[in-house]
Short mmCIF file of C-alpha atoms (C1' of nucleotides) in Angstrom, two decimals:
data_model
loop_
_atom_site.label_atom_id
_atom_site.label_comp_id
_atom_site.label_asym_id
_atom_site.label_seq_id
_atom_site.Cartn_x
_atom_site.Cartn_y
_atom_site.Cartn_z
CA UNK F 1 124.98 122.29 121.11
CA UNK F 2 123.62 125.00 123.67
CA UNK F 3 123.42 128.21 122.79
CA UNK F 4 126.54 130.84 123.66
CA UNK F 5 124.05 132.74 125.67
CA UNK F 6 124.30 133.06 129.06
CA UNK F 7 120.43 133.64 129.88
CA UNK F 8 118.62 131.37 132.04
CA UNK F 9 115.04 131.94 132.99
CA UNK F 10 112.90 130.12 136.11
CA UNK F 11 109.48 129.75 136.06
CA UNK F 12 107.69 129.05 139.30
CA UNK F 13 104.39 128.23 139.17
CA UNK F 14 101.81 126.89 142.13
CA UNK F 15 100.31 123.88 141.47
CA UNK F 16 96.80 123.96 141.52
CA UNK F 17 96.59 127.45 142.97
CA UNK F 18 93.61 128.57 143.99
CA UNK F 19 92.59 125.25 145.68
CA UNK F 20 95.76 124.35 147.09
CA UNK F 21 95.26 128.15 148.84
CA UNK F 22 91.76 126.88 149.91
CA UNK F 23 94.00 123.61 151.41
CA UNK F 24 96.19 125.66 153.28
CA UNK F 25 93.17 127.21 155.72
CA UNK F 26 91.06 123.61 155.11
CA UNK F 27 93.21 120.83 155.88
CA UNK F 28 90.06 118.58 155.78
CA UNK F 29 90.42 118.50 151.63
CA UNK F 30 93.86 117.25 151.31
CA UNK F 31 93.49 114.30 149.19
CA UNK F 32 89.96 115.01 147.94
CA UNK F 33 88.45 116.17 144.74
CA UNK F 34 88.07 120.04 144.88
CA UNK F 35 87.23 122.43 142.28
CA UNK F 36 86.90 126.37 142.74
CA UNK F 37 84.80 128.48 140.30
CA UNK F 38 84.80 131.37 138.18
CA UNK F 39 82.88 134.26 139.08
CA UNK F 40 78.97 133.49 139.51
CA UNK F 41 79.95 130.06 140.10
CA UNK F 42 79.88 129.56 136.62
CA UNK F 43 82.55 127.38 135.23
CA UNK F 44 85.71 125.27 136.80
CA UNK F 45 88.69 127.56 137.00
CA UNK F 46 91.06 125.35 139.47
CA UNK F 47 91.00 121.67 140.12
CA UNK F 48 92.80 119.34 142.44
CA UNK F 49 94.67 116.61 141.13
CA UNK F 50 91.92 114.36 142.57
CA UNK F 51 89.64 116.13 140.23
CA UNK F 52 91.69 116.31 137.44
CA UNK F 53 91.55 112.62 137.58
CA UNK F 54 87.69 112.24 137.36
CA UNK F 55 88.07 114.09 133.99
CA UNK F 56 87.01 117.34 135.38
CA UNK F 57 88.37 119.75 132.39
CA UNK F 58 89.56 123.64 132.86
CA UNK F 59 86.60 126.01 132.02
CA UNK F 60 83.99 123.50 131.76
CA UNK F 61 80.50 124.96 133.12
CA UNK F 62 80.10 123.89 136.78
CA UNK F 63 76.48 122.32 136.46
CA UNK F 64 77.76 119.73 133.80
CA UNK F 65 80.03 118.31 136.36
CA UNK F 66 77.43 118.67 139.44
CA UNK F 67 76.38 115.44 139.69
CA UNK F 68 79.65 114.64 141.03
CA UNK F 69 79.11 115.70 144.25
CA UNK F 70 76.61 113.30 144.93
CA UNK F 71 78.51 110.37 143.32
CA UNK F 72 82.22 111.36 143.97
CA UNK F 73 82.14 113.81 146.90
CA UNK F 74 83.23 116.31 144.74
CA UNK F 75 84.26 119.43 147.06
CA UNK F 76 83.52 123.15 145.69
CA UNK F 77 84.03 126.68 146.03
CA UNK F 78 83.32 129.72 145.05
CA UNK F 79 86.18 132.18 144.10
CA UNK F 80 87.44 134.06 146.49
CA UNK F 81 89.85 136.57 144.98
CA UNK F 82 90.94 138.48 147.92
CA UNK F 83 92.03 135.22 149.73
CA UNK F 84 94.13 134.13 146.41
CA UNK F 85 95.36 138.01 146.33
CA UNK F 86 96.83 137.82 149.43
CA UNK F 87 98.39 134.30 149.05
CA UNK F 88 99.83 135.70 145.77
CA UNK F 89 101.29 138.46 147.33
CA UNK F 90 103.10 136.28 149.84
CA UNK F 91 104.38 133.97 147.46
CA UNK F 92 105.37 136.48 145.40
CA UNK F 93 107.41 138.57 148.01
CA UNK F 94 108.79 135.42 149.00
CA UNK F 95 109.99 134.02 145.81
CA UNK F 96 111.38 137.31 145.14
CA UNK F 97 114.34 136.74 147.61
CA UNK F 98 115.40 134.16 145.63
CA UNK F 99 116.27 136.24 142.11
CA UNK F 100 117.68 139.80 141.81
CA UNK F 101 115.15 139.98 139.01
CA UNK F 102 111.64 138.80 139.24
CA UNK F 103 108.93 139.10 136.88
CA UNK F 104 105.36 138.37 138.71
CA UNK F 105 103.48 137.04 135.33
CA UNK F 106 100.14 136.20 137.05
CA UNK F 107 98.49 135.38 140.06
CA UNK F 108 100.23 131.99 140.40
CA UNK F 109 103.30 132.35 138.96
CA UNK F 110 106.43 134.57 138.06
CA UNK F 111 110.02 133.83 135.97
CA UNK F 112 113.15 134.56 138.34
CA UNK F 113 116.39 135.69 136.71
CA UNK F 114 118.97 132.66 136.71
CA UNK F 115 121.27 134.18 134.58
CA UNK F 116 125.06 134.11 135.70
CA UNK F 117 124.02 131.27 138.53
CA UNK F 118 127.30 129.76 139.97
CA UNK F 119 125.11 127.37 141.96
CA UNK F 120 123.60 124.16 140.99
CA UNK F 121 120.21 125.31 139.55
CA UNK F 122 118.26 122.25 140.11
CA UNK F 123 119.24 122.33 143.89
CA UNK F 124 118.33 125.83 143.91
CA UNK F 125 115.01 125.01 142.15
CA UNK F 126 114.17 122.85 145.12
CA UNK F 127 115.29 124.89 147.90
CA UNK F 128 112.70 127.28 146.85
CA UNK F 129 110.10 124.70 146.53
CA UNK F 130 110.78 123.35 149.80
CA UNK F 131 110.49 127.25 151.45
CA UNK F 132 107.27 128.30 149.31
CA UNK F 133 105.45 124.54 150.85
CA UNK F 134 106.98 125.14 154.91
CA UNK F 135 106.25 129.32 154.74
CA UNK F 136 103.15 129.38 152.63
CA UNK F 137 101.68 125.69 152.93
CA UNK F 138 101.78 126.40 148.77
CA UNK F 139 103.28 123.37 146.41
CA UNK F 140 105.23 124.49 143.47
CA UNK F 141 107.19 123.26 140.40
CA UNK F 142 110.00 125.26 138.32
CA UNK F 143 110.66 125.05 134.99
CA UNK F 144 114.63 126.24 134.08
CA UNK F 145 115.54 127.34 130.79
CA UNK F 146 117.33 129.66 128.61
CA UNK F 147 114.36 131.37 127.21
CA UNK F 148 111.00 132.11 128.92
CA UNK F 149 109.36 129.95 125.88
CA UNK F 150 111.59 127.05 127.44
CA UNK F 151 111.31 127.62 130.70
CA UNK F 152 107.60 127.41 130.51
CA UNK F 153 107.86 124.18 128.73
CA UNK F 154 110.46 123.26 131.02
CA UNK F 155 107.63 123.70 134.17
CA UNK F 156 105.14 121.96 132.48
CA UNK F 157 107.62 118.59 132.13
CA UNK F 158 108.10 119.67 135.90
CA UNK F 159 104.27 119.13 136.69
CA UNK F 160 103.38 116.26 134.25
CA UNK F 161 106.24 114.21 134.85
CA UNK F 162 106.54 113.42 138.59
CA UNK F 163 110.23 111.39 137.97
CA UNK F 164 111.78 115.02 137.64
CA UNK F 165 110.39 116.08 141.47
CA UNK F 166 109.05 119.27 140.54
CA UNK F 167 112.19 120.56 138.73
CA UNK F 168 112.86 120.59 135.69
CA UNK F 169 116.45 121.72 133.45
CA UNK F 170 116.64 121.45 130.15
CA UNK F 171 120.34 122.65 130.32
CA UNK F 172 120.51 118.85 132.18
CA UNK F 173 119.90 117.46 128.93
CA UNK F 174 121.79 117.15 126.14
CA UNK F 175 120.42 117.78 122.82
CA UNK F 176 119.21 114.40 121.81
CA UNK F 177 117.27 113.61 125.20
CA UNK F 178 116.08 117.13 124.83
CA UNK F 179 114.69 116.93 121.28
CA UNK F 180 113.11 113.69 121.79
CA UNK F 181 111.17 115.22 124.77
CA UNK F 182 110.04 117.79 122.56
CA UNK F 183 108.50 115.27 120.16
CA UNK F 184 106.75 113.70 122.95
CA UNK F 185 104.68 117.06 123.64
CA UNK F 186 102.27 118.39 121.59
CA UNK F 187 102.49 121.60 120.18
CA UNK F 188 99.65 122.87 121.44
CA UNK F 189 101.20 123.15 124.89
CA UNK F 190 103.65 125.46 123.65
CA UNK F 191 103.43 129.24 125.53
CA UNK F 192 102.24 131.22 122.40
CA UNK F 193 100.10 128.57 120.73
CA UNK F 194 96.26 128.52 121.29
CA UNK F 195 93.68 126.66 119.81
CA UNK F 196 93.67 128.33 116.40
CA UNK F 197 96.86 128.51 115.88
CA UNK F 198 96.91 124.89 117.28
CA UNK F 199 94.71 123.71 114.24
CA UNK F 200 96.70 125.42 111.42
CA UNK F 201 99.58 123.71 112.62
CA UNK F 202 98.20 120.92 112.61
CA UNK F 203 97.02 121.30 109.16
CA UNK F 204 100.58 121.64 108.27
CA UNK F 205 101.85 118.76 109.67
CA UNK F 206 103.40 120.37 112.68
CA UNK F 207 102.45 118.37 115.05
CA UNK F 208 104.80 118.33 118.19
CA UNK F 209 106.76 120.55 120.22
CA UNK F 210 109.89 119.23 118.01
CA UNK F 211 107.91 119.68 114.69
CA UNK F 212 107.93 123.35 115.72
CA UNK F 213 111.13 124.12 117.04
CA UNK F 214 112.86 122.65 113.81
CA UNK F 215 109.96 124.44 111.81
CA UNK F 216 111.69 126.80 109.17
CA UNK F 217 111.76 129.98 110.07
CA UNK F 218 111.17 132.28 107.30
CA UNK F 219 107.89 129.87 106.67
CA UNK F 220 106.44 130.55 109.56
CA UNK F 221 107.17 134.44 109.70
CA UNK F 222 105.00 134.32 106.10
CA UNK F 223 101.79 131.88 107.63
CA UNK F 224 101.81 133.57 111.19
CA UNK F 225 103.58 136.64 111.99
CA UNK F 226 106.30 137.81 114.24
CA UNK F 227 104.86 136.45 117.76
CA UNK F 228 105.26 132.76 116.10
CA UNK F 229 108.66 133.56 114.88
CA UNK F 230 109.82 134.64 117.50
CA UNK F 231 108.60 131.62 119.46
CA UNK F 232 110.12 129.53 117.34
CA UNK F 233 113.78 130.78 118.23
CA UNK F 234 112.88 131.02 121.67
CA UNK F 235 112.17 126.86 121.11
CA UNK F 236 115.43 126.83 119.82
CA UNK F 237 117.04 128.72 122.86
CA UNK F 238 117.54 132.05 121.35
CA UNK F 239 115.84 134.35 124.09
CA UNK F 240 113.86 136.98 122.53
CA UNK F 241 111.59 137.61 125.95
CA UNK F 242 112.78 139.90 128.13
CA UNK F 243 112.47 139.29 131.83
CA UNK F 244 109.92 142.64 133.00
CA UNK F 245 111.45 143.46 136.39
CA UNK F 246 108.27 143.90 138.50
CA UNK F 247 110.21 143.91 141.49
CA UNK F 248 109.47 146.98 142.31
CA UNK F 249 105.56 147.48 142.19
CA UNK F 250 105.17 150.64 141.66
CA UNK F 251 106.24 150.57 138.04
CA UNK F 252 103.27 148.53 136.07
CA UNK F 253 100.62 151.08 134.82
CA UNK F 254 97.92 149.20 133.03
CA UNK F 255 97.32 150.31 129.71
CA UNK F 256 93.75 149.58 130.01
CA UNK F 257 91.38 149.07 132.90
CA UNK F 258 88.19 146.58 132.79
CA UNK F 259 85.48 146.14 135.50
CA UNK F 260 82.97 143.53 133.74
CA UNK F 261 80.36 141.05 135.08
CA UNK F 262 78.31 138.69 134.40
CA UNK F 263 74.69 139.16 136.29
CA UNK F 264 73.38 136.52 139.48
CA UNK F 265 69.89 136.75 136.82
CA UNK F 266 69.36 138.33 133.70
CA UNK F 267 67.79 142.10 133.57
CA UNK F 268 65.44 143.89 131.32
CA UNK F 269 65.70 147.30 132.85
CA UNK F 270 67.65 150.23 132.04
CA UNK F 271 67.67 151.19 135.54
CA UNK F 272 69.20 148.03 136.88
CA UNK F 273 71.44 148.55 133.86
CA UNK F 274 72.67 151.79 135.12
CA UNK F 275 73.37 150.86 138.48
CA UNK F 276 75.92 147.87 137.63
CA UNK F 277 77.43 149.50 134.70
CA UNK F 278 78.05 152.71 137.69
CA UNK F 279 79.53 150.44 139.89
CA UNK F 280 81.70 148.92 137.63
CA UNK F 281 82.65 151.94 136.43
CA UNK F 282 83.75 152.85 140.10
CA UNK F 283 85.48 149.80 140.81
CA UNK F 284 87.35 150.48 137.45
CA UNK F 285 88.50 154.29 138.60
CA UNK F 286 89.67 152.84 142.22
CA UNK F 287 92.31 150.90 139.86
CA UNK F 288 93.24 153.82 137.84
CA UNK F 289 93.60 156.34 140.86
CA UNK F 290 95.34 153.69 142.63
CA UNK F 291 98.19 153.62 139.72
CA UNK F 292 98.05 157.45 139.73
CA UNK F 293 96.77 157.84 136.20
CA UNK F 294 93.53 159.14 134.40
CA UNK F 295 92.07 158.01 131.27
CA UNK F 296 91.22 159.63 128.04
CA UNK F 297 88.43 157.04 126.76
CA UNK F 298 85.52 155.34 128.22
CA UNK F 299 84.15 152.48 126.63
CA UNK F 300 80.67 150.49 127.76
CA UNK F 301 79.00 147.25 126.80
CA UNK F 302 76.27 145.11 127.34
CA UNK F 303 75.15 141.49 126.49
CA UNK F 304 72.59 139.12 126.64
CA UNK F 305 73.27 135.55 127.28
CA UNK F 306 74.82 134.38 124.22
CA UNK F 307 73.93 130.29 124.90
CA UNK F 308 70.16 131.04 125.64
CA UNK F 309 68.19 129.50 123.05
CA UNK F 310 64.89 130.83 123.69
CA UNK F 311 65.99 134.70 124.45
CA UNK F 312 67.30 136.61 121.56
CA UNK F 313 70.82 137.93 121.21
CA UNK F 314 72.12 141.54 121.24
CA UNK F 315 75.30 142.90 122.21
CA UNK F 316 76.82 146.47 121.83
CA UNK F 317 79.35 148.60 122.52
CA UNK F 318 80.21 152.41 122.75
CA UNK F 319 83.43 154.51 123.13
CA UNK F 320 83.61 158.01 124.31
CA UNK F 321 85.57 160.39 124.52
CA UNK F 322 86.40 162.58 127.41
CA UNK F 323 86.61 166.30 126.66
CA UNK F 324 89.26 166.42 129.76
CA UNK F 325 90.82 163.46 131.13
CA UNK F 326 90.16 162.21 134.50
CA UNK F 327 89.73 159.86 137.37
CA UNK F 328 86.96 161.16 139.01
CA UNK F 329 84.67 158.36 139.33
CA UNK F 330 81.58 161.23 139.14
CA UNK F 331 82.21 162.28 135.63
CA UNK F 332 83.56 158.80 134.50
CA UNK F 333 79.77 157.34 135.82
CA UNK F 334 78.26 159.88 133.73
CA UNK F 335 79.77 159.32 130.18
CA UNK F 336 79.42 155.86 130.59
CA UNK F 337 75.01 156.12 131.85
CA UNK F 338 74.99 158.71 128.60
CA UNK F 339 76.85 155.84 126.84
CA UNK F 340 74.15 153.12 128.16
CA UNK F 341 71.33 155.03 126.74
CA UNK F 342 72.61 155.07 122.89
CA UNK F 343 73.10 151.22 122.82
CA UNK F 344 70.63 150.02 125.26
CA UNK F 345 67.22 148.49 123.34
CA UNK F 346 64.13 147.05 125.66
CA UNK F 347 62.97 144.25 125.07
CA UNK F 348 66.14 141.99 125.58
CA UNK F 349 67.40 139.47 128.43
CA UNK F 350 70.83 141.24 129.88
CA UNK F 351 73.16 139.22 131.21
CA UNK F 352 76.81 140.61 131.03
CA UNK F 353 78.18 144.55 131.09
CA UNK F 354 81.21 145.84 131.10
CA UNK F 355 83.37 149.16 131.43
CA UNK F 356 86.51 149.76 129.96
CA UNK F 357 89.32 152.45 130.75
CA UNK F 358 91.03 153.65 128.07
CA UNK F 359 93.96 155.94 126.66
CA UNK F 360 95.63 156.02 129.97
CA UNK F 361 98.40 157.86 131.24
CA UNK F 362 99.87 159.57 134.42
CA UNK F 363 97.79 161.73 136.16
CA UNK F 364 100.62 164.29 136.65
CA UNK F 365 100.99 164.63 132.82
CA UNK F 366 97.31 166.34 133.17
CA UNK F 367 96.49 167.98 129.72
CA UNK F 368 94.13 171.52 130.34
CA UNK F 369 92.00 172.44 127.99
CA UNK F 370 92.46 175.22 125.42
CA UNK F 371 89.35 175.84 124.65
CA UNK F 372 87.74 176.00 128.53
CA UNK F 373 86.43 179.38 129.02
CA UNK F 374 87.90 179.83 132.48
CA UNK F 375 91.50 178.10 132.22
CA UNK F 376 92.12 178.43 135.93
CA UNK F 377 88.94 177.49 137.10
CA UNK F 378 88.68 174.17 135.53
CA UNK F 379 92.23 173.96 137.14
CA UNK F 380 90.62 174.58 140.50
CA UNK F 381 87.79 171.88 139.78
CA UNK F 382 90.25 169.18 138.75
CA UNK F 383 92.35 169.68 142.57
CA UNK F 384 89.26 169.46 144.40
CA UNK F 385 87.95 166.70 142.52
CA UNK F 386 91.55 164.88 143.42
CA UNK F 387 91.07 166.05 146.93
CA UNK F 388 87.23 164.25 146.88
CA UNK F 389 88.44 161.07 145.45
CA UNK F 390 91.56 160.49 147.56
CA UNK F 391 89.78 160.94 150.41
CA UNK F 392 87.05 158.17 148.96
CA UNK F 393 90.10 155.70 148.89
CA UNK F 394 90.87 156.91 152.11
CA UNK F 395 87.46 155.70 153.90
CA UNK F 396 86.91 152.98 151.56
CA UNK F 397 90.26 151.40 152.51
CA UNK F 398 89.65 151.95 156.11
CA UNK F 399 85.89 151.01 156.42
CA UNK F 400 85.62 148.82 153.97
CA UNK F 401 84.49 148.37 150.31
CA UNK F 402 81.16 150.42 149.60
CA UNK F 403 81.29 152.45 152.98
CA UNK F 404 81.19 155.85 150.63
CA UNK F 405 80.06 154.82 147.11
CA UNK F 406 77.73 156.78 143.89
CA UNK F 407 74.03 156.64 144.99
CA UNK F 408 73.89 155.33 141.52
CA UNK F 409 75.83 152.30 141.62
CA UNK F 410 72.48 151.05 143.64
CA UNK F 411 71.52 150.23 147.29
CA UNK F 412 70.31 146.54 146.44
CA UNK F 413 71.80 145.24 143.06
CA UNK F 414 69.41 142.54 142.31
CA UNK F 415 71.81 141.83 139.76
CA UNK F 416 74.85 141.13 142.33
CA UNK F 417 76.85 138.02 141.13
CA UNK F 418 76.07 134.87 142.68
CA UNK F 419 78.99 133.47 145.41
CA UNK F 420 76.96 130.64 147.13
CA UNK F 421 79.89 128.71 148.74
CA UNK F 422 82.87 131.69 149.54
CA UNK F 423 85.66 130.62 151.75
CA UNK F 424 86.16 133.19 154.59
CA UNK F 425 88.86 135.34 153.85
CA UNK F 426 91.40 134.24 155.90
CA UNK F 427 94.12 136.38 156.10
CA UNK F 428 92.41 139.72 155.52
CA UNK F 429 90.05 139.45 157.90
CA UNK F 430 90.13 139.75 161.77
CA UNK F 431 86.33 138.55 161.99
CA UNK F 432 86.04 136.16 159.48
CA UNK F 433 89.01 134.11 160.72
CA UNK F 434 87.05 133.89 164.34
CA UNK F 435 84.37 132.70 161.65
CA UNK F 436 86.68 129.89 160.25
CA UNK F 437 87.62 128.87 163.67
CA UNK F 438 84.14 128.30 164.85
CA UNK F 439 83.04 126.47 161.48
"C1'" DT P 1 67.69 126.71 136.05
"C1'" DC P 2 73.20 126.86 135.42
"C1'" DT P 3 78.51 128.75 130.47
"C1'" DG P 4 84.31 134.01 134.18
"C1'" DG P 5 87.07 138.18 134.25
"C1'" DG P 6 91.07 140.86 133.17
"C1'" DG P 7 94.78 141.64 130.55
"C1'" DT P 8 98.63 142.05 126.34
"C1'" DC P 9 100.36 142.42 121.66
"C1'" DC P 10 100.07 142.58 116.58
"C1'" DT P 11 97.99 143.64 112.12
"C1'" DA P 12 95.09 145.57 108.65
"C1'" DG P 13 92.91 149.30 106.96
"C1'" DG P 14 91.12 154.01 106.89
"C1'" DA P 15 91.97 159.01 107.56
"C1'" DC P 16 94.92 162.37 106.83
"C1'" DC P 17 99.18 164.78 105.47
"C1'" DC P 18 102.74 166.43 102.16
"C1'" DT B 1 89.66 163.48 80.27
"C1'" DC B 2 93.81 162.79 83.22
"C1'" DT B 3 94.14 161.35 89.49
"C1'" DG B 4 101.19 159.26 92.87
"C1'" DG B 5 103.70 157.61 96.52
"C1'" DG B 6 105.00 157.45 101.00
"C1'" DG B 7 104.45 158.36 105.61
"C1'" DT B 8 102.00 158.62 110.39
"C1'" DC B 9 98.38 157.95 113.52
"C1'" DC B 10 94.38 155.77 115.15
"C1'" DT B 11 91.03 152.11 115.75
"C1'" DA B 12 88.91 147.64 115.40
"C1'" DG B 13 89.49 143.05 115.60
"C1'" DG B 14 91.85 138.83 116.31
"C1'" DA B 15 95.07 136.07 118.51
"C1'" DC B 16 97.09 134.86 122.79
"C1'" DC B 17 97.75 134.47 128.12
"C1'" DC B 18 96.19 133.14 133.10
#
DNA sequence: TCTGGGGTCCTAGGACCC
DNA sequence: TCTGGGGTCCTAGGACCC
């Protein structure tokens, strides 16, 4: 029996994302093994179906699945997040014509509101498919359901299961079909339920998709919490997820803001330290003036290279306070180098550091301080320092990344990630599509 | 040689208050 | 000597997501 509720969710969801965008400007891969890679070319974030099927997993480190290039022609790239960025952003804006309400969830994909549809959904599923592959060259599946838990499950049948076309209904199913579906999946691929969670169901015998959904309720409020519980009636059709309209952008303010990175070589030097914890720090306030907010907290951290066996390991971390709040990328670049000095020891192989924004809020809900000598003239500081920054953006946007930056953040960062096969970026870039064209 | 980056939410426990 | 109960707020840490 389905559920009085009227709900219906969509998920739409590229397949294969980032190198079906490489596909679109490459034509030469179709039908080849391609991977792209994280940051650093480090490990496999995206795989074509070609190399899903030489057993290529997600997030496996790229050198233990080098030697297929030799033996299997195995394609690769490195990320290229302003290329994927833009393709989002398309597909995004595009799918968004489709829905009233549309919730972008990440990069790849976003749930549409199908509530109150008069149409036939599955037809509408694939009219939307067919638009996202002739406007965007991008391949999708959708996943319809009357929760988001469902839904998600819904797109995953959609992509595993290529009898169903992409689309996939479960109000097209009655009960029985439904449940015995369910059993077929394991639970594990349920939105909600990671690996650890994963193994204590397990442990209890819940073993399937089904298992869960018919798991008792008040049980599993006891073992696991709320988030479970609540996953569990989603399972059962009883939508506790609201869709979050992010239709129109302007209304997601990140609650916190990381810049982090892993280094192209490991570093000893406080120095070297310095200048990539700066620049993250003033990649991290671009974000935060670009929602028009300013932070309360600065946090810092640094790493070695926890899988090194013959360096080693020491990690740390430091929060601090700021005594106003702000966004100026100055002041933020100096409590987080004051930061690096109380946790930084010598001696030790770095390999990762980060910078986190936190305790944010609007900028216009700018707290002074009571205890400032001069009231008004910290007033005066804070408008010119708004003035300075904005017109930072400004050039930076104009002229590029790093036109105007902190003499701090380093004129050679040795430490720069490594990116040794980047696609050209397409559709950003006036002079690096000439590139692509003479390639 | 080589192992990503950026987020969210929930809970437990301590500090503090009356 | 004896030392309550209930509330809020904050933070750290753990789980999850892509």
């Amino acid at each position: 029996m389905r559920p009085p509720s009227k709900s219906q969710f969509a998920l739409v969801d590229g397949n294969n994302f980032y190198v079906a965008c490489e596909r679109v400007f490459n034509p030469l891969l179709e039908n080849k093994p391609v991977v792209v890679l994280s940051n650093n070319d480090g490990c496999v974030v995206a795989r074509s179906q070609e190399a899903k099927d030489l057993g290529i997993r997600m997030g496996i480190p790229f050198f233990e699945v080098k030697h297929l290039i030799q033996s299997h022609n195995l394609l690769w790239f490195s990320s290229n997040y302003t290329l994927y960025g833009d393709m989002s952003a398309r597909l995004m804006s595009l799918l968004g014509e489709f829905s009233p309400h549309q919730e972008v969830y990440s990069i790849d994909e976003c749930f549409l509101d199908f509530g109150g549809m008069t149409r036939d959904p599955i037809a509408y599923a694939q009219a939307i498919r067919k638009k996202t592959k002739r406007y965007l060259g991008l391949p999708t599946c959708v996943g319809i359901g009357s929760s988001k838990t469902l839904a998600k499950l819904a797109n995953h049948i959609a992509k595993k299961r290529p009898s169903y076309s992409g689309v996939f209904d479960w109000g097209a199913c009655d009960n029985l079909s439904a449940d015995s579906l369910m059993a077929q999946i394991q639970v594990g691929e349920v939105w909600g339920v990671g690996r650890r969670l994963n193994q204590q169901l397990q442990a209890m015998q819940i073993r399937t998709v089904r298992d869960l959904k018919y798991a008792e309720a008040s049980l599993i409020r006891k073992q696991f919490g709320v988030v479970l519980e609540r996953t569990v009636a989603e399972l059962n059709g009883v939508p506790c997820l609201a869709l979050e309209d992010t239709q129109s952008a302007g209304n997601i303010r990140k609650q916190q803001i990381i810049s982090s990175k892993s280094f192209g070589k490991p570093i000893q030097h406080i120095q070297e330290l310095r200048e990539a914890v700066v620049s993250y720090t003033v990649r991290a306030a671009e974000k935060l003036r670009q929602q028009n907010s300013m932070c309360t907290h600065i946090s810092v951290y640094i790493r070695t290279n926890p899988f090194s066996q013959k360096n080693p390991p020491y990690s740390n971390s430091i929060t601090l306070p700021l005594i106003l709040s702000s966004n100026d990328s100055r002041r933020l670049s100096q409590l987080v180098c004051v930061g690096l000095e109380q946790i930084y020891r010598p001696n030790y192989f770095y390999k990762k550091a980060g910078v986190m924004l936190l305790g944010i809020h609007p900028e216009n809900q700018f707290q002074g301080n009571l205890f400032e000598p001069n009231h008004l003239q910290s007033r005066q500081q804070q408008a010119r320092s708004q003035i300075l920054m904005k017109t930072i953006d400004q050039l930076n946007q104009t002229y590029g990344q790093s036109t105007l930056m902190l003499a701090g953040a380093g004129l050679y960062a040795h430490w720069r990630m490594q990116a040794k096969q980047r696609s050209p970026n397409y559709t950003t870039a006036w002079n690096q599509l000439a590139q692509a064209q003479a390639n």
